[in-house]
Coordinates of C-alpha atoms in Angstrom, one line a residue:
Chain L
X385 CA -22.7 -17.6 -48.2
X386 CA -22.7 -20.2 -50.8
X387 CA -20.3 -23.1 -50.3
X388 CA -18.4 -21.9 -53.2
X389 CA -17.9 -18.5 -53.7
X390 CA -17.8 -18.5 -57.7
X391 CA -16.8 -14.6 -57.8
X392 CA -13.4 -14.3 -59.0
X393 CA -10.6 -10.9 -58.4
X394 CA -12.4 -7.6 -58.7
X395 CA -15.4 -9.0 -60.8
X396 CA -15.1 -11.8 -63.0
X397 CA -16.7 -15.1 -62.4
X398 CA -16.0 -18.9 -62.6
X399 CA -18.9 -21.4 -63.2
X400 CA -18.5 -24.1 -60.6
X401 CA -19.2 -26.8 -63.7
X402 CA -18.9 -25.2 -67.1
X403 CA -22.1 -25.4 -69.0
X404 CA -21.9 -26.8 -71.8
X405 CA -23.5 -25.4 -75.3
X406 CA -25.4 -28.2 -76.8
X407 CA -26.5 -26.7 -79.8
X408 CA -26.7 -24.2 -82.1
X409 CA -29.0 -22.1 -85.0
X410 CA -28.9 -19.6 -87.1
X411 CA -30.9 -17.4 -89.6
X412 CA -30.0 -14.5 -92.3
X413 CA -31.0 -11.9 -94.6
X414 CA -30.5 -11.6 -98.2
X415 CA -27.3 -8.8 -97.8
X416 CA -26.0 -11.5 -95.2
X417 CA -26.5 -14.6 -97.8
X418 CA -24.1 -12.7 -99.9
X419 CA -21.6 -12.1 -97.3
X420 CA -18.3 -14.1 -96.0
X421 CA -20.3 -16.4 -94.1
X422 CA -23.0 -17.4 -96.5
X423 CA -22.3 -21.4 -96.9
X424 CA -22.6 -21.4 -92.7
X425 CA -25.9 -20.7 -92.0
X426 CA -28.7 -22.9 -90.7
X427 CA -31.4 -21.1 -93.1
X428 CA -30.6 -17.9 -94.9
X429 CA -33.6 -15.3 -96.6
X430 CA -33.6 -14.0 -100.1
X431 CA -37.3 -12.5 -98.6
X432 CA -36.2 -9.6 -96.3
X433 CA -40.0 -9.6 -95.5
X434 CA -40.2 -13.4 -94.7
X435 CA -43.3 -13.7 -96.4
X436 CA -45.0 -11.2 -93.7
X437 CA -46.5 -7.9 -94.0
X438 CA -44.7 -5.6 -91.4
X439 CA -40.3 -5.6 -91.1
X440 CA -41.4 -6.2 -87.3
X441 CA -43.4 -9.4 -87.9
X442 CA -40.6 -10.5 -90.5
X443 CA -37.9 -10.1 -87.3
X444 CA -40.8 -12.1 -84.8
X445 CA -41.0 -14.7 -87.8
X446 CA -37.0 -14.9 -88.3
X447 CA -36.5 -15.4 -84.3
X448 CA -39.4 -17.8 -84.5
X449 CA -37.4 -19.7 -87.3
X450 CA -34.4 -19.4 -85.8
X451 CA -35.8 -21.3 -82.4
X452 CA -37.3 -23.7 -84.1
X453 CA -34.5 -24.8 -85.5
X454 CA -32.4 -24.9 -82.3
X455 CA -35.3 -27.4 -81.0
X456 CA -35.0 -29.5 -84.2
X457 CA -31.1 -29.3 -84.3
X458 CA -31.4 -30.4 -80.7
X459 CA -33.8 -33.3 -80.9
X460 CA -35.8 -31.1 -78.0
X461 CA -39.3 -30.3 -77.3
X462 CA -40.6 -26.7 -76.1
X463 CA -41.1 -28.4 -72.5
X464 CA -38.1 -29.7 -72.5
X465 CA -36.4 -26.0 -72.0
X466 CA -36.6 -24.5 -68.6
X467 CA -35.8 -20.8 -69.7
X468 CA -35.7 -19.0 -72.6
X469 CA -33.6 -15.7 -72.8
X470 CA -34.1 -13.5 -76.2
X471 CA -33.5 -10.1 -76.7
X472 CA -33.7 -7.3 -80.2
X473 CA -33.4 -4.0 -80.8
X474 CA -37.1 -3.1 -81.4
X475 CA -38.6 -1.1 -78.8
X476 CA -39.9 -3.4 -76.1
X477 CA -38.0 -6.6 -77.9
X478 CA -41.2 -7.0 -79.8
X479 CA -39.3 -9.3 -82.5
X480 CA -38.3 -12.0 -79.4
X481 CA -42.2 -11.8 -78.0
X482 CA -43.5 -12.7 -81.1
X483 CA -40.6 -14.8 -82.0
X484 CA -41.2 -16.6 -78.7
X485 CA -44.8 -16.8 -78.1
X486 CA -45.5 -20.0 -80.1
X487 CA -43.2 -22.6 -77.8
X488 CA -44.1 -21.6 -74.0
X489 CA -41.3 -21.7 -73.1
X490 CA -40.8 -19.4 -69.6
X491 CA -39.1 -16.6 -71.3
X492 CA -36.9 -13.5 -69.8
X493 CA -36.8 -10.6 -72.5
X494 CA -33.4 -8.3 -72.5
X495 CA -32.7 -5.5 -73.5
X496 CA -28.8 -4.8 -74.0
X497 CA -28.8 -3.2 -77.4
X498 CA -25.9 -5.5 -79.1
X499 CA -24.2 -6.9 -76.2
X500 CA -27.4 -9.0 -75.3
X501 CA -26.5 -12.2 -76.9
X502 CA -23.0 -12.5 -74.4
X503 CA -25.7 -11.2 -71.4
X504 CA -27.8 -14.2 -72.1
X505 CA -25.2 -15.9 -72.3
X506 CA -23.8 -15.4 -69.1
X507 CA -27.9 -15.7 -67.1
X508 CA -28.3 -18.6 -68.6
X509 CA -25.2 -20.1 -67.8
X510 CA -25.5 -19.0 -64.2
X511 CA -28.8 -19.9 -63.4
X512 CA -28.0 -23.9 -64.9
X513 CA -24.8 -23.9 -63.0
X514 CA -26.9 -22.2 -59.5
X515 CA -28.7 -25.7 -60.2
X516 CA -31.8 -23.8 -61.4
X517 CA -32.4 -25.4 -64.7
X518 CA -31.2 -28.1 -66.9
X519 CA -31.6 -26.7 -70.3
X520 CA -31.8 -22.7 -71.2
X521 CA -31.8 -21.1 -74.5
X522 CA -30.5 -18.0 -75.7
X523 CA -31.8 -16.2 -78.9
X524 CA -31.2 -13.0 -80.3
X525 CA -32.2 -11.2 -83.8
X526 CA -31.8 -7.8 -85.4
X527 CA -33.2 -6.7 -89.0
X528 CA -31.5 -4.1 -90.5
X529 CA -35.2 -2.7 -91.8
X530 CA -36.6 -2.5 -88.3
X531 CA -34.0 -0.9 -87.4
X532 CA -33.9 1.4 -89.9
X533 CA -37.3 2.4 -88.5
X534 CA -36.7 2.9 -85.7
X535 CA -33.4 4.3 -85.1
X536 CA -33.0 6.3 -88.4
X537 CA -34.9 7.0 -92.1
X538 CA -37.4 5.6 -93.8
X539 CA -35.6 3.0 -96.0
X540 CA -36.0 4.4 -99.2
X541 CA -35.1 7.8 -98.0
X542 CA -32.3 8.8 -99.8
X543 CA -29.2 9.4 -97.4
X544 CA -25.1 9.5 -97.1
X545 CA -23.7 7.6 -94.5
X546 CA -20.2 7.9 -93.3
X547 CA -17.6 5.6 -93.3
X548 CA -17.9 4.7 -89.6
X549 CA -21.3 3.8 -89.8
X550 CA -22.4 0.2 -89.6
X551 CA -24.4 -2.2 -91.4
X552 CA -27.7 -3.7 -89.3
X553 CA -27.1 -7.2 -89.7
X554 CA -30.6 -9.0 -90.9
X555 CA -30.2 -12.3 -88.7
X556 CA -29.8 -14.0 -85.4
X557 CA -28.6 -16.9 -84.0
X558 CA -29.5 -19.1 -81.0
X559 CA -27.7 -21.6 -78.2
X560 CA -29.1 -24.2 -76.5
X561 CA -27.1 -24.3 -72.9
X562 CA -27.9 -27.2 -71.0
X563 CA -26.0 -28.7 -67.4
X564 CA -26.2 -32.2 -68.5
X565 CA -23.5 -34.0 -69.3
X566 CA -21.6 -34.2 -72.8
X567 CA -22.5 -38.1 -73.8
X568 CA -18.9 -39.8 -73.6
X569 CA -16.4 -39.2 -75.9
X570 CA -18.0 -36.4 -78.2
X571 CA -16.2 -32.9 -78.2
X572 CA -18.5 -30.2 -77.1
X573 CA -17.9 -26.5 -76.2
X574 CA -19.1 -24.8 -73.0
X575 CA -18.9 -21.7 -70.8
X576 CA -16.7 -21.8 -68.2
X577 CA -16.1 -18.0 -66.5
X578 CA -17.5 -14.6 -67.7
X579 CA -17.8 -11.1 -66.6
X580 CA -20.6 -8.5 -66.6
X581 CA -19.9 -5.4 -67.8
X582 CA -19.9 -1.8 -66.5
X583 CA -21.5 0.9 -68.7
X584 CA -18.4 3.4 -69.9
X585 CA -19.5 7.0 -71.2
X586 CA -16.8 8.7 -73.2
X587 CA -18.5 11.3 -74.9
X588 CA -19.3 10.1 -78.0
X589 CA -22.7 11.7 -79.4
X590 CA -21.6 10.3 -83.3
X591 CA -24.3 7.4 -83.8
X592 CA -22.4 7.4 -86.7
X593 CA -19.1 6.2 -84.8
X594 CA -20.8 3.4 -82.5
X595 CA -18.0 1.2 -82.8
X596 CA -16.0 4.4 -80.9
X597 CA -18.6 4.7 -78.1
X598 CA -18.5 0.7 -76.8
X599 CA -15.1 0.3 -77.0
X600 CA -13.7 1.9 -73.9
X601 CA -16.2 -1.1 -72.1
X602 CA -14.9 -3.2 -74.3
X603 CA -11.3 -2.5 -73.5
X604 CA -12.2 -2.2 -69.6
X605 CA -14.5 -5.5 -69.7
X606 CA -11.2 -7.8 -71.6
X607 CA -9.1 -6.1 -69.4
X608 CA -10.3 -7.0 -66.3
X609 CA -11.4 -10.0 -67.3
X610 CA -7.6 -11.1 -68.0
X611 CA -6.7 -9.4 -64.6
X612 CA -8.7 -11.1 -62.8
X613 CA -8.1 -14.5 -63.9
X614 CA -3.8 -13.7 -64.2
X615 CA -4.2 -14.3 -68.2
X616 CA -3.0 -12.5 -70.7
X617 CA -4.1 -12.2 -74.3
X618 CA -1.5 -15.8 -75.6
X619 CA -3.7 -17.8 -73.9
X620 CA -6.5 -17.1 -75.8
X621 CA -7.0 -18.4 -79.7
X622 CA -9.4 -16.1 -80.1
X623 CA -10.5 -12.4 -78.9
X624 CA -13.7 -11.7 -80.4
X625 CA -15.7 -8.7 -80.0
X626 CA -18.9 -8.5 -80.7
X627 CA -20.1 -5.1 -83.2
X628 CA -17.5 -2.7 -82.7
X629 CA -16.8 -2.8 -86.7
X630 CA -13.9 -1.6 -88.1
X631 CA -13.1 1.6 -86.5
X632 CA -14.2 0.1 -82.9
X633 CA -12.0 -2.7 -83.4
X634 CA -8.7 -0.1 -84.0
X635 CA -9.7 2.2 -80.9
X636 CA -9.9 -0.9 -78.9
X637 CA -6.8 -2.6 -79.9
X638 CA -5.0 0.7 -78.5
X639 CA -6.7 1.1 -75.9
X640 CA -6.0 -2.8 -74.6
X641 CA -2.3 -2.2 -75.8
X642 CA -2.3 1.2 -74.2
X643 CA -3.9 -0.4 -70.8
X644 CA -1.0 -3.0 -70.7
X645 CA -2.6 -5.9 -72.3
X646 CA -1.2 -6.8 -76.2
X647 CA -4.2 -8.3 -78.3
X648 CA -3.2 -7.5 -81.6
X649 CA -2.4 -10.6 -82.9
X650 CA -6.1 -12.9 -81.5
X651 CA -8.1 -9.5 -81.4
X652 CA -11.1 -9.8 -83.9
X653 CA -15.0 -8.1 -84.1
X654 CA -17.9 -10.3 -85.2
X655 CA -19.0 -6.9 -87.5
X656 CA -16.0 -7.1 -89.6
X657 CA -16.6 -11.5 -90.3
X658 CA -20.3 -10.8 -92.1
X659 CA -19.1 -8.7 -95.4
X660 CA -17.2 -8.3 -98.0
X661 CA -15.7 -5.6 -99.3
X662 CA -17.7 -4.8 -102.1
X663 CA -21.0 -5.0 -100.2
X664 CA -20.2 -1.2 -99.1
X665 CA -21.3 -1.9 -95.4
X666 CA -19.2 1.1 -94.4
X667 CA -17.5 -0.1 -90.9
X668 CA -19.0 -3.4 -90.7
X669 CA -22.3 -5.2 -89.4
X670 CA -23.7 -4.6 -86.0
X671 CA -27.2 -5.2 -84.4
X672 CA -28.2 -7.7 -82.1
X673 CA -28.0 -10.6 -84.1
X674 CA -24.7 -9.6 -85.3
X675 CA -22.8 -11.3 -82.3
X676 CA -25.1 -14.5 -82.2
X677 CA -25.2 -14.9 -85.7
X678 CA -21.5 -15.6 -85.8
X679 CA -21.3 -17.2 -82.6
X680 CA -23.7 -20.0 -84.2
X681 CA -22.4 -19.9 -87.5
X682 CA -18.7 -19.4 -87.1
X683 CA -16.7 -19.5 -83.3
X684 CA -19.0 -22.6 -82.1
X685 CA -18.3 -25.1 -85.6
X686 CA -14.8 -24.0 -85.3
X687 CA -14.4 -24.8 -81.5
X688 CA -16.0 -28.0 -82.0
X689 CA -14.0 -29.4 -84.9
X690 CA -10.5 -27.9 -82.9
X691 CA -9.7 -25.5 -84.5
X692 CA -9.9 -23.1 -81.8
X693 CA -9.5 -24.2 -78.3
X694 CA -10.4 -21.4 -75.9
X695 CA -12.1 -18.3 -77.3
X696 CA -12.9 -15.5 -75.1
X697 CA -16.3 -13.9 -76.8
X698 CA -17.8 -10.4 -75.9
X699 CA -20.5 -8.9 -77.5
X700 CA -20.8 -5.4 -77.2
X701 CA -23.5 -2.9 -77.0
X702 CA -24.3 0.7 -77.4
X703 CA -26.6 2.2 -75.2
X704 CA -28.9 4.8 -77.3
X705 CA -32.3 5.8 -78.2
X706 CA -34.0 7.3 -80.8
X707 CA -34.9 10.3 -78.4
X708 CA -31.3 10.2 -76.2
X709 CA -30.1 10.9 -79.5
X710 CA -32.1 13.7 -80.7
X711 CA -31.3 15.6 -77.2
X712 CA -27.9 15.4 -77.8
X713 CA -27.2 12.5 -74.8
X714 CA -23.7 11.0 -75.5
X715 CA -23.8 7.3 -76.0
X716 CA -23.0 5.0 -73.3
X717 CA -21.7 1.7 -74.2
X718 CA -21.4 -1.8 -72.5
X719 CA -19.4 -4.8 -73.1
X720 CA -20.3 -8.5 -71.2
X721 CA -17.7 -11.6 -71.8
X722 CA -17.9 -15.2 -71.5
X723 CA -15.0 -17.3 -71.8
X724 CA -15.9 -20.5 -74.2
X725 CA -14.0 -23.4 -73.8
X726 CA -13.2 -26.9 -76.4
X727 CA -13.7 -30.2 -74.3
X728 CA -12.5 -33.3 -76.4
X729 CA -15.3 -35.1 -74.1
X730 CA -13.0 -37.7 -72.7
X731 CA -12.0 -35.5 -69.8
X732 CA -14.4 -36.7 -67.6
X733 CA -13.9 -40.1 -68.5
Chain Q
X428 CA -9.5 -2.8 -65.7
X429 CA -10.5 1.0 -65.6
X430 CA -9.7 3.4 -68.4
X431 CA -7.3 6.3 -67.5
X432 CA -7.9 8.6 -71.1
X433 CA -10.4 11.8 -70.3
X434 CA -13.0 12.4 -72.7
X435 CA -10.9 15.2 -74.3
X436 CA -7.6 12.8 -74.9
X437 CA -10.2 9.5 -75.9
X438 CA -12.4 12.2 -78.3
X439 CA -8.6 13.0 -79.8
X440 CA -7.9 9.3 -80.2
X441 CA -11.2 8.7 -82.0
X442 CA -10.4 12.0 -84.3
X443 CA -7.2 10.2 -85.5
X444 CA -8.7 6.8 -86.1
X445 CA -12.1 7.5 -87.2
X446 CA -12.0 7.8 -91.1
X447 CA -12.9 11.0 -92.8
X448 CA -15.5 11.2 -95.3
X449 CA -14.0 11.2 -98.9
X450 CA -15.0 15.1 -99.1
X451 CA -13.9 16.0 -102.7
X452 CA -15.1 13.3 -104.2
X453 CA -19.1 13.7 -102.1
X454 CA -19.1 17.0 -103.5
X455 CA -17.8 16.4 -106.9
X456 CA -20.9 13.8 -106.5
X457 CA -22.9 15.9 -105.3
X458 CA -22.0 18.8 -107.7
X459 CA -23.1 16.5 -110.8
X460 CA -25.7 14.6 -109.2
X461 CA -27.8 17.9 -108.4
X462 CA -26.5 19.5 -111.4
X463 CA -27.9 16.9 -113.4
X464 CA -31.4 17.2 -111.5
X465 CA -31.1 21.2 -112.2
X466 CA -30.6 20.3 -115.7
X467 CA -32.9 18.0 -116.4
X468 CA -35.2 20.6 -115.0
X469 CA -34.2 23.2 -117.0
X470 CA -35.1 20.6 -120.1
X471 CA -38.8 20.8 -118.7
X472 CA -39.4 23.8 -118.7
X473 CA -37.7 24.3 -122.0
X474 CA -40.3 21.7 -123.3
X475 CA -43.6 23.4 -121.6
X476 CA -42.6 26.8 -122.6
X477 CA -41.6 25.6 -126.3
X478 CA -45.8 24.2 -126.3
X479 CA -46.2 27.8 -126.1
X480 CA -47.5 27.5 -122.5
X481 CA -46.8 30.9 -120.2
X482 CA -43.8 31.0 -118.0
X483 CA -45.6 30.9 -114.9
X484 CA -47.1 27.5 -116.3
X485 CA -44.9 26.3 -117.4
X486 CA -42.8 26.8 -114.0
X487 CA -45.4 25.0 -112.1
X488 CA -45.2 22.6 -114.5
X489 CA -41.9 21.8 -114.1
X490 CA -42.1 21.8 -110.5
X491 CA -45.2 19.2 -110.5
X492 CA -43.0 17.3 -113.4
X493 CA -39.9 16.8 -110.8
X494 CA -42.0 15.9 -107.9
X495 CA -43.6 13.1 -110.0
X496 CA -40.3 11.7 -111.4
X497 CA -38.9 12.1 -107.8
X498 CA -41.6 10.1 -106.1
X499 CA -41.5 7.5 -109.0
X500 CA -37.7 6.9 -108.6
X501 CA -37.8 6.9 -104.6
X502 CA -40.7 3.6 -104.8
X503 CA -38.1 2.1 -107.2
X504 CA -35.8 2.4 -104.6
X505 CA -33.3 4.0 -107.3
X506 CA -33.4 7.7 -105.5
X507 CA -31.6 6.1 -102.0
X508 CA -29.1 4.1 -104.6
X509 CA -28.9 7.7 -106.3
X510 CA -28.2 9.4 -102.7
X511 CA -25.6 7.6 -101.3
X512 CA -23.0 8.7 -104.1
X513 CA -25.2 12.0 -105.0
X514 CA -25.8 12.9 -101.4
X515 CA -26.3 16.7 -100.9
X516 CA -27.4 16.8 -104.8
X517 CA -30.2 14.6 -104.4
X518 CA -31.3 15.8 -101.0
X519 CA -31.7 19.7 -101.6
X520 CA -33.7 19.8 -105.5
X521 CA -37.3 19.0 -104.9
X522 CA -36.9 15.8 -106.3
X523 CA -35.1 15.6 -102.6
X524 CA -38.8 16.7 -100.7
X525 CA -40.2 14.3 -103.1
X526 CA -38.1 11.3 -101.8
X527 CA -38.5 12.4 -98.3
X528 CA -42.7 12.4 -98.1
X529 CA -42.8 9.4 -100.2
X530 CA -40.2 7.3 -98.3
X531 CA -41.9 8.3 -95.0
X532 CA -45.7 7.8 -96.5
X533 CA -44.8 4.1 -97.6
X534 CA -42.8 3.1 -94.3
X535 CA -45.8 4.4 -92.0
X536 CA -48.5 3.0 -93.8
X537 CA -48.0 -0.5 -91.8
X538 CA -49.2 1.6 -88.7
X539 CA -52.5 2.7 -90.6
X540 CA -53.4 4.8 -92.5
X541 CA -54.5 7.5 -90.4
X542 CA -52.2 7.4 -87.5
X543 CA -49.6 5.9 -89.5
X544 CA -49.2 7.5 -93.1
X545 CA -51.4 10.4 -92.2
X546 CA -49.5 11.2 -89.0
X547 CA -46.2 10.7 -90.2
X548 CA -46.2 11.8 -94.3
X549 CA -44.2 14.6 -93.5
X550 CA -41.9 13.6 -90.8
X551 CA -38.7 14.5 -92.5
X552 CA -40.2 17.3 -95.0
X553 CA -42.6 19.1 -92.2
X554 CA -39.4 20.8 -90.5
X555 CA -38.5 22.4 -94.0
X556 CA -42.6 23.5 -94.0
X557 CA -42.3 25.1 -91.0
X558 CA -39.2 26.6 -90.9
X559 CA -40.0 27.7 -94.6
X560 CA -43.1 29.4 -93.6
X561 CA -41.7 31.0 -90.6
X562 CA -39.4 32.7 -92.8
X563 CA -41.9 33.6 -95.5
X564 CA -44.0 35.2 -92.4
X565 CA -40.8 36.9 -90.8
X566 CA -39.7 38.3 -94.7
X567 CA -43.3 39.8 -96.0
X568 CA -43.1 41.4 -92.1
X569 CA -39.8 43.1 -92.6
X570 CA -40.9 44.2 -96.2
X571 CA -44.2 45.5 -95.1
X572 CA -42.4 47.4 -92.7
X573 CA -39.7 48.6 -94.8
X574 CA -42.5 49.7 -97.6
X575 CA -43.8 51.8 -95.0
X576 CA -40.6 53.9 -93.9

C-alpha cells in the first residue's frame, strides 16, 4: 500500500497535490470561427483542409498546430515534456500520430470516443502526482469531415438529419499539466480529484440521439462523484458536460434530479457553447475536440481571471463504430470527471 | 451513483425529450423539392421530343440530361444544401443516384484510384443495383412462368 491511499468513497479519487494546468491551446474550423466562441481561440481555420490534401492529414496538421502552440504558449521545448496523451476519432487516432510525430515527445494514444480529453486528463494528472513526471500534455482533435467519413456519408451526399443529431466540431484543444509549482503569487488553475467512468448501456441504437446514449454515465459518473466526496451540486460554479448537446443535456438534468442530486441551475454541455442558432447544428457540437476545445478556450480563461472558482468538467463519450452500428449494437456510453480548481497563488505562500 | 430506470422506462424518457422531426413541413419539402425535379424532367423531354427526336430518345435523353445536372450540382456542393430541406425529394429522382456515386467517387478518390474510387463509386447506389436487379430477375421469372400457364 501506498502511504496515502488517494482512492476516495466507492470510486472517486483525490490527487495528493493538485496538478496544476500550466497552459493552454486551441485550434478551429471555419463553422467553429463563426460560432459563440470565435474571438477565444488560439488560431482558428477558414481552410477546412489546412492547406493538405486528405481531411485526415488536415486533422494530423490541426493537432500538430494545436501542440505547437501549447509549446510556444508555454515557453517549453519538446524534451521538456515527459508524456504526451492525444486521442481522435479516426480509426487508430491517426490524426494524434501524425499530429504528434514531429516533437518526440513519449506519447500514449486513447481512444475514448468524446470523453478522451477528461481521460487524459485524469492519466496525466495521476501519473505527475504518482511522481512519474513533471510536465504531461494532453491534446485532442476531431474534424467534422473525417468524421463524416468515417462514421457516416460522403460529404456532399445529400442527406436529412434529425434534430437530435450533432454537429462534429472541427477543432481541438490542448493542456499542458505540469507538478511544479505555480511561481508565487500568480493565479493558476489545477486538478485536484476526478473519477473514471463506468460504461452504461441503455439501449439506445439512434446514432442520431447520442447525446441520449452517454447520458445515463454521465448522470452515474456526477453522481457518484458528489457522493463520494459529500458535495452536492451548490458547491460547484460550474457543471459542465462534455458533448451531450441539447437533448443529452435535458435527459441528464432529470436523470441527476431524478437520482437525488439538483443541477439545474450550474448544469451546462460544452456542445451547446460552440453555435449559434442560426448555424443549424441540429443538437449541438460533439467530437473529440468538442470538450477540449472549450476547456482551452472558455472554462480555463474564465477560472483564471475568477470568474469561476471550482468547476467540475466531464467529457463524455459514446462508444460506437461504424460496423457496431450497422449490426444493430446499442450504443454504450462513458462519462470521466475531473474536478478543476482556481488557486489565487498565494496559498502556499 | 447507479441508475435505477430499465431500458424500457429510460427508452420512454428519451421518447418524451428527444424532439420530433418537423414531419409536415419535410414532406411538404420534400413534395416540392421532388416535384420540382419531376418537373423539370418533364421540361426535358418536352424539349427532345419537340426536336422531333423519338420517344424512346428522347426518354434516355432525359434520363442522361438529369444525371448530368445531378452530378454537376452535387460537386457544387448545392445538392446536399438542396437535401437537407428537400430530403426524400432529392434522394429518390435520379438526380438522387446521381448525387450518391458522385459524392462517394470524389470522397474515395484520396484512397486511390483503384482501391479507392474504383472500390467504393457505388457504395451507397450498389445496394439499389442489386436489389434492383434481384427484382428485375425475380419479375421476368414470375412472368415467364405466368406466360406459360
Amino acid at each position: 500500500m501506498p502511504q496515502t491511499m488517494k482512492k476516495c468513497g466507492e470510486g472517486s479519487f483525490e490527487l495528493s497535490n493538485p496538478v496544476r494546468i500550466a497552459s493552454a491551446a486551441c485550434a478551429a474550423g471555419p463553422f467553429e470561427k463563426r460560432g459563440l466562441l470565435k474571438e477565444a481561440f488560439d488560431l482558428a481555420f477558414d481552410d477546412p483542409y489546412l492547406g493538405e490534401k486528405t481531411w485526415e492529414k488536415a486533422e494530423g496538421s490541426l493537432a500538430r498546430r494545436i501542440a505547437a502552440k501549447l509549446l510556444e504558449k508555454s515557453g517549453l521545448a519538446p524534451a521538456d515534456v515527459d508524456f504526451f496523451f492525444a486521442g481522435d476519432l479516426e480509426r487508430q487516432c491517426m490524426a494524434s500520430t501524425l499530429g504528434l510525430l514531429p516533437y518526440e515527445i513519449p506519447y500514449f494514444g486513447l481512444y475514448g470516443a468524446c470523453s478522451t480529453f477528461t481521460e487524459g486528463l485524469i492519466l496525466a494528472s495521476a501519473l505527475l502526482d504518482g511522481g512519474f513526471g513533471r510536465r504531461a500534455g494532453v491534446i485532442t482533435t476531431s474534424h467534422f469531415s473525417t468524421a463524416e467519413r468515417e462514421y457516416r456519408t460522403p460529404l456532399i451526399y445529400g442527406k436529412q438529419r434529425q434534430p437530435s443529431a450533432q454537429h462534429t466540431v472541427t477543432g481541438g484543444g490542448a493542456v499542458l499539466l505540469t507538478a511544479l509549482p505555480a511561481p508565487e503569487g500568480v493565479p493558476y488553475a489545477a486538478v485536484t480529484r476526478f473519477r473514471v467512468g463506468r460504461m452504461r448501456d441503455m439501449g439506445i441504437t439512434d446514432a442520431g440521439n447520442m447525446g441520449a446514449a452517454m447520458a445515463p454515465a454521465a448522470a452515474e459518473t456526477l453522481t457518484g462523484f458528489l457522493e463520494d466526496f459529500g458535495k452536492t451540486g451548490d458547491d460547484y460554479d460550474l457543471i459542465l458536460t462534455g458533448d451531450l448537446g441539447e437533448v443529452g443535456h435535458r435527459i441528464l438534468k432529470e436523470l441527476t434530479h431524478g437520482m437525488g442530486f439538483p443541477l439545474e441551475g450550474v448544469l451546462d454541455d460544452c456542445g451547446r457553447l460552440l453555435y449559434k442558432e442560426e448555424q443549424d447544428a441540429h443538437a449541438g457540437g460533439s467530437g473529440a475536440g468538442c470538450s477540449s476545445l472549450v476547456f482551452a478556450s472558455s472554462v480555463l480563461p474564465r477560472l483564471l481571471r475568477g470568474e469561476l472558482g471550482k468547476v467540475l468538467f466531464a467529457s463524455t463519450g459514446a462508444l460506437l463504430s461504424a460496423t457496431s452500428l450497422l449490426q444493430g449494437e446499442s450504443i454504450p456510453g462513458i462519462c470521466h470527471v475531473v474536478e478543476v480548481e482556481a488557486f489565487s497563488g498565494k496559498e502556499r505562500a | 451513483m447507479k441508475l435505477s430506470l430499465s431500458r424500457e422506462e429510460y427508452a420512454r424518457k428519451v421518447a418524451g425529450i428527444t424532439p420530433a422531426s418537423p414531419l409536415a413541413r419535410d414532406m411538404l419539402f420534400a413534395f416540392l423539392t421532388g416535384g420540382g425535379i419531376c418537373l423539370l424532367g418533364q421540361l426535358f423531354l418536352e424539349f427532345y421530343l419537340s426536336l422531333g427526336l423519338s420517344e424512346e430518345l428522347s426518354g434516355s435523353l432525359t434520363s442522361v440530361s438529369l444525371i448530368a445536372l445531378g452530378a454537376v450540382f452535387s460537386l457544387t456542393g448545392l445538392y446536399a444544401k438542396l437535401a437537407r430541406f428537400g430530403g426524400a425529394g432529392t434522394l429518390l429522382p435520379i438526380t438522387g443516384f446521381s448525387n450518391s456515386m458522385i459524392s462517394a467517387a470524389v470522397e474515395f478518390k484520396s484512397e486511390g484510384l483503384v482501391s479507392g474510387l474504383g472500390a467504393n463509386a457505388f457504395r451507397i447506389a450498389g445496394p439499389v443495383i442489386v436489389y434492383g436487379i434481384s427484382a428485375g430477375i425475380l419479375y421476368g421469372a414470375v412472368y415467364w412462368l405466368s406466360s406459360r400457364l
